[in-house]
XYZ file of C-alpha atoms in Angstrom:
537
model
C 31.802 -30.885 -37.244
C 35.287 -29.984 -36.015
C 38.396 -32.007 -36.455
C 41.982 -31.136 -35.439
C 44.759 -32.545 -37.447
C 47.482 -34.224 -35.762
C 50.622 -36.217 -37.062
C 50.627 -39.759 -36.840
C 52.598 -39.628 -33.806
C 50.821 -36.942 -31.629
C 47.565 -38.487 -33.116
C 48.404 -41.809 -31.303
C 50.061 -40.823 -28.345
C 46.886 -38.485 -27.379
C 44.616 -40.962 -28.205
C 46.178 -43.320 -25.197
C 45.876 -40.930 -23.221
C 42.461 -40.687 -23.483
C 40.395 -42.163 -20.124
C 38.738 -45.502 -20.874
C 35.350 -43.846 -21.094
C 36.386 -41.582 -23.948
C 37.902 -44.522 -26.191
C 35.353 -46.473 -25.940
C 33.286 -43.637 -27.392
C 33.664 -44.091 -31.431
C 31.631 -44.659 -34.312
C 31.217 -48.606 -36.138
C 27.847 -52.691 -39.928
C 30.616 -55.653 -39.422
C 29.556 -59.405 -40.661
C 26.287 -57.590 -42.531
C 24.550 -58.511 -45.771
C 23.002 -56.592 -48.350
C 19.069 -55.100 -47.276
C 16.454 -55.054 -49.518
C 14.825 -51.503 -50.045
C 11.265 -52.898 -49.371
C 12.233 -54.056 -46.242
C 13.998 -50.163 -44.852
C 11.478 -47.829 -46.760
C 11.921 -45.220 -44.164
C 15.794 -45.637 -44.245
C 17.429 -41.910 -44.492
C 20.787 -41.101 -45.010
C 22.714 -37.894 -43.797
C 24.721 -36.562 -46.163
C 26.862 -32.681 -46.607
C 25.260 -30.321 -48.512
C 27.021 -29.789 -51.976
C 28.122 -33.250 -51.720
C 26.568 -36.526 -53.748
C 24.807 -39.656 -51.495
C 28.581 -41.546 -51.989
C 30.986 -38.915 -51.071
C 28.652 -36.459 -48.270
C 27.030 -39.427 -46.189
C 28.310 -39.406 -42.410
C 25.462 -40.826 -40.773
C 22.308 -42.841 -41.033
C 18.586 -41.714 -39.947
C 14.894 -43.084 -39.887
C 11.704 -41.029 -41.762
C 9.390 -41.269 -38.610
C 6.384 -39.148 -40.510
C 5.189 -36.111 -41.201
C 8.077 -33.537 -41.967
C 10.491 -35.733 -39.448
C 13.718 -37.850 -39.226
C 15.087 -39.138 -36.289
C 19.041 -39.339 -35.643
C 21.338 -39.329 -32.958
C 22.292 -35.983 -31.338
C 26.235 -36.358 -31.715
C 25.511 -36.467 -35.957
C 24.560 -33.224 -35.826
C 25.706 -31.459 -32.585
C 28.280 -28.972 -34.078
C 26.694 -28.537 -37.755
C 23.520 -26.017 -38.854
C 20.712 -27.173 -40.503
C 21.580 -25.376 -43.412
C 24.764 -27.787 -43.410
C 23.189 -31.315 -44.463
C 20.785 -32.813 -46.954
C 18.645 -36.082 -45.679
C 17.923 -38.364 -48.284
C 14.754 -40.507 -47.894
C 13.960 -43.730 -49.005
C 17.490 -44.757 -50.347
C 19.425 -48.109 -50.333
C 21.653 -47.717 -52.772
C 23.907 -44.077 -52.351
C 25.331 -44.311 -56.024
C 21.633 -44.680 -57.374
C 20.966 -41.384 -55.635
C 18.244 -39.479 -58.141
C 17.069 -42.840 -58.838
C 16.275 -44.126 -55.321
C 15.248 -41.725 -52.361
C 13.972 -38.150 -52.043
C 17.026 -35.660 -51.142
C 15.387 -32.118 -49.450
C 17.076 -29.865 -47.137
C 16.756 -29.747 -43.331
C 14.867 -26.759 -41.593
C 15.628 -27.175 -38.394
C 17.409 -29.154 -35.713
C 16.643 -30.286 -32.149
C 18.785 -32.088 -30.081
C 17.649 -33.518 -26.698
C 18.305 -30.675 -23.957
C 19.681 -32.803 -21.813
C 22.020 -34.469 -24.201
C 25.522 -34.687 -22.868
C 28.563 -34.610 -25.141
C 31.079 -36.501 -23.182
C 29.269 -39.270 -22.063
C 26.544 -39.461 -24.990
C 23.745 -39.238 -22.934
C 20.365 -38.860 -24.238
C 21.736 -39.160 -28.080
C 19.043 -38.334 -29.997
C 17.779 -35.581 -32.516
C 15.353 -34.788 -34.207
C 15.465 -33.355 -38.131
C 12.272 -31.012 -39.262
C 12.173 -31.009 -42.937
C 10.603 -28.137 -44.800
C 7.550 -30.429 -45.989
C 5.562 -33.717 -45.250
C 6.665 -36.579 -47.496
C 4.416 -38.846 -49.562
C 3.415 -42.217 -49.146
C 5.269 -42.401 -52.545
C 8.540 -41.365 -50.782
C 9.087 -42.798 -47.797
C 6.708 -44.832 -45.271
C 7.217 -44.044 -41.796
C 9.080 -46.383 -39.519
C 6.896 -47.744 -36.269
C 8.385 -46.287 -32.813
C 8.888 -47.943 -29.461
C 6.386 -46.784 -27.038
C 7.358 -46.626 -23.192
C 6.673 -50.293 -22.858
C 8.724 -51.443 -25.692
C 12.310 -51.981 -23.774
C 10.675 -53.836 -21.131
C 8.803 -56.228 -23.099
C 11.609 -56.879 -25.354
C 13.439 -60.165 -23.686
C 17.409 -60.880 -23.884
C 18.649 -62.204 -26.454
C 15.482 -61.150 -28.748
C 16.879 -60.489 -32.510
C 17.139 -56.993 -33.206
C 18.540 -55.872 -36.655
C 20.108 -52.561 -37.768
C 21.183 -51.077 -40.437
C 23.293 -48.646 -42.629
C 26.369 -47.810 -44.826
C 29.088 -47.554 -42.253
C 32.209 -48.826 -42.154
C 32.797 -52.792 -42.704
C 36.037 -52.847 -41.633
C 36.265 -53.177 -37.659
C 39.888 -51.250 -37.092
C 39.464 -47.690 -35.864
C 41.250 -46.140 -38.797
C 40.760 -48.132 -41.610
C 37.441 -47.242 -42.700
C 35.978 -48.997 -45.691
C 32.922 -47.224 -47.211
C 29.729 -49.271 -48.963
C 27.514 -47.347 -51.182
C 24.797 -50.380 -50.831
C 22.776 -50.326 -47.148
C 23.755 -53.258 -45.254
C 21.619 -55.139 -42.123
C 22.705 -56.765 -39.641
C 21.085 -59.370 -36.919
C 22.118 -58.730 -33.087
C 20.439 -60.281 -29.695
C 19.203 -57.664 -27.548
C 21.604 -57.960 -24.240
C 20.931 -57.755 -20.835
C 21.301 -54.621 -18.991
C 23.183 -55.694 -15.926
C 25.828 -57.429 -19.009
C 25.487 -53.622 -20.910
C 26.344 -51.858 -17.537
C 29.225 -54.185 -17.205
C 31.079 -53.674 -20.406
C 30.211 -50.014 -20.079
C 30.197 -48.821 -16.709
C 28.519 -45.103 -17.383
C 25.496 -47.138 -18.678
C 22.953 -47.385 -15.822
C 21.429 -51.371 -14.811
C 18.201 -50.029 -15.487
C 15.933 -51.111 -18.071
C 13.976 -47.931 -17.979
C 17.477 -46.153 -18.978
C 18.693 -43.919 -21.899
C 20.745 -46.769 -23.422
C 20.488 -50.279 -24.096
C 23.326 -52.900 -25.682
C 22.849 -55.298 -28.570
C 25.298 -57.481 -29.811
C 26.950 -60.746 -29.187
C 30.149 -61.272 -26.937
C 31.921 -63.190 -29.682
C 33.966 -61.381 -32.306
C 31.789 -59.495 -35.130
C 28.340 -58.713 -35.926
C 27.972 -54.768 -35.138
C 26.974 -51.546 -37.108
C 30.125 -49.227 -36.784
C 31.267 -46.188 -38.185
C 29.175 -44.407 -40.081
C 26.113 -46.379 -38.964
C 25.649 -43.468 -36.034
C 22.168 -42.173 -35.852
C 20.690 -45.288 -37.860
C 17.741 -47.452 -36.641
C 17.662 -50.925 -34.756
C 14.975 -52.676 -34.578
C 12.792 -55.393 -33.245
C 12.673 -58.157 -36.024
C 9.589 -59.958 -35.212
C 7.624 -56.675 -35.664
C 9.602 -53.840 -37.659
C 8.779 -51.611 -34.575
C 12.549 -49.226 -34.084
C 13.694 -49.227 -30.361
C 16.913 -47.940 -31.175
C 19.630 -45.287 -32.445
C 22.842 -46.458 -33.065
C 25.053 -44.470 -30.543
C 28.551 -45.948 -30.082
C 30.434 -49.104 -29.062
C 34.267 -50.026 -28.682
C 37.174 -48.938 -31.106
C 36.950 -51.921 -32.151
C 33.561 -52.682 -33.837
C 32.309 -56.076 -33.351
C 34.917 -56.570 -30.502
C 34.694 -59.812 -28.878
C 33.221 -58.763 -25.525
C 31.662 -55.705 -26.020
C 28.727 -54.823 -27.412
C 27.042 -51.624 -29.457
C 24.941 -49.119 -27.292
C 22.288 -47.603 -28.715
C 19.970 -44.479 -27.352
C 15.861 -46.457 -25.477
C 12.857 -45.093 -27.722
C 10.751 -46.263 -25.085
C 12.937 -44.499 -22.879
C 13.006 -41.010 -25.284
C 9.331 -41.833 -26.059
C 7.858 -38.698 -24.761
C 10.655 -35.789 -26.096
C 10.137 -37.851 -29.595
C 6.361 -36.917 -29.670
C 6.517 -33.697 -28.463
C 9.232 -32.744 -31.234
C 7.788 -34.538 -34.568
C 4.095 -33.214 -33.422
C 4.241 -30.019 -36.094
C 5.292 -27.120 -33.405
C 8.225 -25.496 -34.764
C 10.558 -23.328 -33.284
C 15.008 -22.745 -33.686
C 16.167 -24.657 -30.279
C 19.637 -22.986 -30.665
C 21.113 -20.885 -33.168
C 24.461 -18.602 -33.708
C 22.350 -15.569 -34.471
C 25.387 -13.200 -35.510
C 27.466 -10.346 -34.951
C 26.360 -7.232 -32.905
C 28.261 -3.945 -32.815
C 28.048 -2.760 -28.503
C 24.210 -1.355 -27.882
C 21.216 -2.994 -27.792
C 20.186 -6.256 -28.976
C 17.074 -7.642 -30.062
C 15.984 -10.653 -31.034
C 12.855 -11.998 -32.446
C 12.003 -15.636 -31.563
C 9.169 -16.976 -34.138
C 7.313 -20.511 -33.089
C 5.053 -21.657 -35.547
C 2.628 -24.280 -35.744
C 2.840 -27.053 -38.584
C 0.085 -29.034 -37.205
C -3.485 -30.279 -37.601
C -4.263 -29.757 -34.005
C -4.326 -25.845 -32.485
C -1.530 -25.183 -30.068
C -2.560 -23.088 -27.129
C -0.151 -20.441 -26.007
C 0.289 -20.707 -22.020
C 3.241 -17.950 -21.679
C 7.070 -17.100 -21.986
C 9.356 -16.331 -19.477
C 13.003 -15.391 -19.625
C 15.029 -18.419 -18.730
C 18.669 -18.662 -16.658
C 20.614 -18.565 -19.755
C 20.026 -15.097 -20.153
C 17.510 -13.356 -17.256
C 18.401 -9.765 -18.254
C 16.050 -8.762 -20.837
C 13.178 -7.300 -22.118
C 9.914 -8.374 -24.091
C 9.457 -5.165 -26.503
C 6.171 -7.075 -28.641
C 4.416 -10.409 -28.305
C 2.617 -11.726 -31.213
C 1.103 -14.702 -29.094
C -1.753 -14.286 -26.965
C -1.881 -16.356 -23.812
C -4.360 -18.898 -23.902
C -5.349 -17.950 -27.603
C -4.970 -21.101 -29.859
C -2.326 -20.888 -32.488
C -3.738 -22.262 -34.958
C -2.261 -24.917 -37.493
C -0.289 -23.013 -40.220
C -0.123 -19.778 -37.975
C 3.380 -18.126 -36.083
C 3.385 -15.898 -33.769
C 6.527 -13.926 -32.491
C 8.791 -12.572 -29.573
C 10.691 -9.985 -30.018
C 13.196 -9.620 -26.648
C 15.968 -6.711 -26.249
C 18.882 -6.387 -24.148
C 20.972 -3.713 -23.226
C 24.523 -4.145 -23.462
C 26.138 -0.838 -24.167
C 29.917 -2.255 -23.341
C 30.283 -5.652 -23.723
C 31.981 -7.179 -25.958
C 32.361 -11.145 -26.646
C 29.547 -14.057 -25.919
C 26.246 -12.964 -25.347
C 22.908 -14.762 -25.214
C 19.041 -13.943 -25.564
C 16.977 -16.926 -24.939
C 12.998 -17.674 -24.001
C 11.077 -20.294 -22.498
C 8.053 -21.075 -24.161
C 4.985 -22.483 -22.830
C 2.044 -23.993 -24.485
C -0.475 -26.680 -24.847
C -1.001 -29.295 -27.361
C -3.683 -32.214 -27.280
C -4.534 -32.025 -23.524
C -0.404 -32.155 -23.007
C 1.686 -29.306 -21.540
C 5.029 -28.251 -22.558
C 7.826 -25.881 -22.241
C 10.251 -25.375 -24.790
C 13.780 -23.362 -24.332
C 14.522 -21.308 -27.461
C 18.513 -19.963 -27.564
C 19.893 -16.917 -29.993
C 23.924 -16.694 -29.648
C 25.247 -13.373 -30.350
C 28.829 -11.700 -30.590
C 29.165 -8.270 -29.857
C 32.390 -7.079 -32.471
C 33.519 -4.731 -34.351
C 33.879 -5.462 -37.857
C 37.724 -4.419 -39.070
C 39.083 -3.099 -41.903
C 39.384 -5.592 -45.058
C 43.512 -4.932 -44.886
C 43.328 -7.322 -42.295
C 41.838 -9.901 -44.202
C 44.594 -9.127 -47.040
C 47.261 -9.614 -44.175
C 46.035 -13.254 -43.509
C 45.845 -14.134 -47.761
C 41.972 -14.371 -46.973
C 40.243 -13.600 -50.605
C 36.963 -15.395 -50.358
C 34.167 -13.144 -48.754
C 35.636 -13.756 -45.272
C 35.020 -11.140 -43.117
C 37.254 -10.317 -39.358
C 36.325 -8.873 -36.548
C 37.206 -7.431 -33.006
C 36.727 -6.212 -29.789
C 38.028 -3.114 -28.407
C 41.433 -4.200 -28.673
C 41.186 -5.139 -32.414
C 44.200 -7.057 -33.912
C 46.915 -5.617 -36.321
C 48.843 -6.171 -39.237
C 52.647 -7.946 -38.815
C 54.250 -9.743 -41.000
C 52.708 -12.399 -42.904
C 50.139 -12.164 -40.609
C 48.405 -10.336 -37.769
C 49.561 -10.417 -34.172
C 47.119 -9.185 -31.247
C 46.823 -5.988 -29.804
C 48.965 -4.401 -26.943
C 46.884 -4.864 -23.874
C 46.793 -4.431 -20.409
C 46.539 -6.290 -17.196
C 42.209 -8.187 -16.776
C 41.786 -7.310 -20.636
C 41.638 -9.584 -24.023
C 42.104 -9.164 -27.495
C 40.392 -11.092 -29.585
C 40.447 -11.543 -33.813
C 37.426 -13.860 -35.720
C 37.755 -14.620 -38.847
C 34.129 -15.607 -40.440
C 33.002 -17.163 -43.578
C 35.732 -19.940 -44.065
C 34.372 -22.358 -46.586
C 34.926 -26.345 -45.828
C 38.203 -27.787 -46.200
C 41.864 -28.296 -43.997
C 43.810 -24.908 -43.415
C 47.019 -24.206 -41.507
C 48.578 -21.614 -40.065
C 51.921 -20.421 -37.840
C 50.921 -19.633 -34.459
C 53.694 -17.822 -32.131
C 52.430 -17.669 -28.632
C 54.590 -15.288 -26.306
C 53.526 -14.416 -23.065
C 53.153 -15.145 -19.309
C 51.962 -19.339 -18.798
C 48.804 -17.993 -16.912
C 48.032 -15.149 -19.804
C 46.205 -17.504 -22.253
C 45.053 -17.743 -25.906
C 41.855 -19.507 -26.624
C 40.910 -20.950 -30.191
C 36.850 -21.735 -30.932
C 35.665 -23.694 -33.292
C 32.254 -22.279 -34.825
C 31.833 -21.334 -31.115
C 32.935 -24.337 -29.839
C 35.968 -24.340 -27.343
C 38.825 -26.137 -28.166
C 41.671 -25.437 -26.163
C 43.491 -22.221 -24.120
C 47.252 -22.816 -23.829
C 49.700 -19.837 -22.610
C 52.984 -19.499 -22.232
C 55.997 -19.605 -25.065
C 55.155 -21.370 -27.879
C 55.673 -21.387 -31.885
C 53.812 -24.318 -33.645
C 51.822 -24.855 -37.085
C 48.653 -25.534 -36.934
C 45.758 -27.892 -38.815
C 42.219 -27.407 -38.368
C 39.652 -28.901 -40.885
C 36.222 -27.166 -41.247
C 33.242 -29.386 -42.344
C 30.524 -26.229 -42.141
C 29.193 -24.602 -45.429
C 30.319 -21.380 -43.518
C 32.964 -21.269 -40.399
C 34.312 -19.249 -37.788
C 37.468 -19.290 -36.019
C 37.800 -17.174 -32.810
C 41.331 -16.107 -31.076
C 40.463 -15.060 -27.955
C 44.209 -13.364 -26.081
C 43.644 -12.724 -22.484
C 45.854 -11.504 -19.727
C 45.891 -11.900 -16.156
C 46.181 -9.210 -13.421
C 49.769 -10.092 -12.453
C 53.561 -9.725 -14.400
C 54.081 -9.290 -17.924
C 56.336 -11.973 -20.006
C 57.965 -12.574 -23.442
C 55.847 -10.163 -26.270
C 52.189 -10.520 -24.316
C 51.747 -11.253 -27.765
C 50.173 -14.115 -30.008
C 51.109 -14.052 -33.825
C 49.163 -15.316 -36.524
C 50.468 -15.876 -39.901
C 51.277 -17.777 -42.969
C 47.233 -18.860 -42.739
C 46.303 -20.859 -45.799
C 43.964 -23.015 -47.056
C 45.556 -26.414 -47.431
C 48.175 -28.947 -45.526
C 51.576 -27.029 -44.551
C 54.289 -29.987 -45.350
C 56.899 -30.765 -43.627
C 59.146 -28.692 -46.482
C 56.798 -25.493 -45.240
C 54.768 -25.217 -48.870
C 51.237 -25.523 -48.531
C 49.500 -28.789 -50.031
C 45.844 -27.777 -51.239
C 45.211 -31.415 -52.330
C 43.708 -32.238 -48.599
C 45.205 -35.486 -46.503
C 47.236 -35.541 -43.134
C 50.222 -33.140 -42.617
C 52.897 -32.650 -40.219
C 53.182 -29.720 -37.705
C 53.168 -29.130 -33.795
C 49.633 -29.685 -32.465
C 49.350 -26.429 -30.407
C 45.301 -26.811 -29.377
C 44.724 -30.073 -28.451
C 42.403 -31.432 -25.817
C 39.975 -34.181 -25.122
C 36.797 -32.069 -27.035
C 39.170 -31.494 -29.819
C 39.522 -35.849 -30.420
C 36.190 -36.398 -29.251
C 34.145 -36.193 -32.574
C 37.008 -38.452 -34.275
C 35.831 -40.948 -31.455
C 32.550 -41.298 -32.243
C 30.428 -43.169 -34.762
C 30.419 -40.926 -37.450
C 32.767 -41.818 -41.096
């Protein structure tokens, strides 16, 4: 997860300007009481790895069997697996090691048609490196297709989780002890009303529960937690998002259709294994090869049907298949892809990725499996001395590498159609600032990503501190200069410098303690505020 630090003022100013869509966005239980653990024995909480239960958890989950937890996509969209710890079975956070069964998370798959901006399809599923016992955690009971439909309005629905219990957006009040929460299920023509991106359809991704009058709600820190049908224990829903304000009076809290996710559910909690999308690493300019392994955790053979290269990357070559086509894989058995590319120039983004197609109890599937790549140079450690980096981070470059100024690094002298571009990898967690000086021509622009996320490009001539906090065991930063094929202005420089680890106060020292701080907001855009907007503490 991502967040860009803003003053007060900047904060609040961007965040009306936001459209009405994205503010209604957020994370949010409100009016709850205290659940009993017998009652939520497949309850799961998300928490950070290297953190405890009371100070890591950010969102809520459901144990759905097998090696399996079910969440909402936008918990774990811009983390690894090897970010987060589920912990199954708890109620109570500060009786972790008491309560619940804490294990790492293997992998990650999120819905490939989930949409960011709109929260479409928010769902994900966690694979866990074993099965739990029945001594653990009991499996929750999942909507089938028929579920939604047969579920009348105003039927009581209860969720649950250790969110927020304060409504205000802002004022977020922790609880270590799982709270429920009672809510009528609400009609979808009344849900497409209050938010108009949700479709009148019953057979729909999303689905409101709430009531119109002020209170009852889950809210922030509730995201990815279950909802379900009270009469029967069965879950129908993820918590997804709602108003600012939670429990507003006339709004309501959307939540992601089981019935209507039914099918994608199945297919990725049935024991086939594979890494939907992963930053594979850095790549000096020559070939690339990749090896895509897909492995079979079930009781039930899975018959190989075929790979094909997919449009994400249609410029490869399979060097060795393990799998046979129409040989069973059988359970506890991998078998391998190994694809290579040829890029003997290109430097920046690239992307090796497979479609893979195969059979499993009479049912046929195709899966997409996506390796990121940057092709850099790695430069020389005095560059890391330049920025005060002392902590195993490594830089690097393209062709144009960065250099030394001072206090700092600026980018390289280029010419017109070329970029320089400077990542620094291996940041650990935490808030860091840093002086950026941008001096060039207003179409010539400077791009920052985000562990390969995009947050903003701004050009021009500018001279701002920046904030960035990094929630990632490891990080990555990319400055990415490029120039246009016109006139040259200013330096055709950016500057870098004065990067530390810590909030830069408004007296210039560096405050390591963590908190807000003051300083121009130079990268700003709607992704960068998104992920504060949404229902995660």
């Amino acid at each position: 997860m991502i967040r860009i630090l803003a003053t007060p003022m900047i904060g609040a100013a961007a965040l009306l300007s936001l459209p009405a869509q994205a503010q209604d966005i957020t994370p949010r239980i409100i009016d709850g009481v205290e659940a009993s653990q017998s009652d939520w024995p497949y309850m799961t909480a998300l928490v950070s790895k290297g953190q405890s239960a009371t100070d890591g958890q950010f969102c809520g989950g459901s144990y759905i069997g097998d090696r399996y937890v079910l969440t909402a996509a936008h918990c774990v969209e811009q983390i690894t697996a090897g970010d987060i710890d589920v912990i199954v079975g708890i109620n109570d956070l500060k009786k972790e090691g008491a309560e619940g069964s804490r294990l790492s998370v293997s992998k990650i798959y999120l819905h490939h048609e989930y949409t960011a901006n709109s929260l479409e399809n928010d769902v994900a599923i966690l694979e866990l490196p074993r099965k739990l016992s029945a001594n653990e955690a009991i499996p929750v009971e999942l909507a089938n297709v028929n579920t939604r439909g047969e579920t009348y309005v105003g039927a009581p629905l209860t969720v649950a989780g250790w969110g927020s219990t304060t409504p205000e957006y802002g004022n977020h009040t922790a609880t270590d002890q799982l709270l429920e929460v009672t809510v009528p299920m609400v009609s979808q023509s009344e849900c497409a009303t209050a938010f108009p991106w949700v479709l009148n359809d019953e057979n729909s991704a999303k689905f409101c529960a709430g009531t119109n009058t002020e209170g009852y709600d889950s809210c922030r820190g509730d995201s990815g937690g279950p909802l379900v049908v009270e009469s029967t224990g069965i879950q129908l829903g993820i918590v997804s998002y709602g108003s600012l304000r939670c429990g507003e009076q006339g709004s309501y809290g959307v939540y992601s259709n089981i019935s209507y996710l039914n099918n994608w559910i199945e297919q990725h909690s049935s024991g086939f294994s594979y890494v939907r999308e992963e930053f594979a690493g850095y790549r000096t300019p020559g070939s690339l090869e990749h090896d895509f392994v897909f492995q079979n955790f079930s009781n039930d053979a899975v018959v190989y049907k075929g790979v094909a290269r997919n449009w994400l990357s249609s410029d490869f070559t399979i060097v060795a298949n393990s799998c046979r086509e129409d040989t069973p894989l059988s359970s506890g058995s991998q078998c391998v892809v190994r694809v290579s590319k040829n890029n003997p120039h290109d430097y920046g983004e690239t992307t090796l990725s497979v479609d893979f197609s195969y059979e499993q109890n009479g049912k046929r599937y195709t899966v997409d499996s996506i390796a990121h790549f940057e092709v850099a140079d790695e430069l020389h450690e005095s560059l890391a001395d330049a920025l005060s980096l002392s902590n195993g981070e490594t830089l690097y470059s393209n062709e144009h590498p960065w250099q030394v100024t001072s206090n700092g690094l600026r980018s390289a002298p280029i010419n017109d159609n070329e970029r320089s571009t400077l990542i620094i990898d291996g940041l650990a967690p935490g808030i860091y600032s840093f002086d950026a000086r941008i001096s060039t021509e207003f179409v010539d622009y400077v791009y920052l990503y985000i562990n390969g996320q995009i947050i903003d490009g701004i050009g021009g001539e500018h001279n701002f501190n920046q904030q960035i906090q990094l929630f990632n065991e490891s990080n990555r930063i990319k400055f990415d200069y490029v120039k246009d094929g016109s006139i040259s202005e200013g330096d055709d420089a950016v500057y870098i410098t004065n990067f530390r680890k810590g909030v830069k106060t408004s007296s210039g020292s560096t405050n390591t303690s963590g908190g807000g701080g003051g300083g121009s907001l130079g990268w700003l855009s709607l992704l960068a505020l998104l992920p504060l907007l949404r229902r995660r503490q």
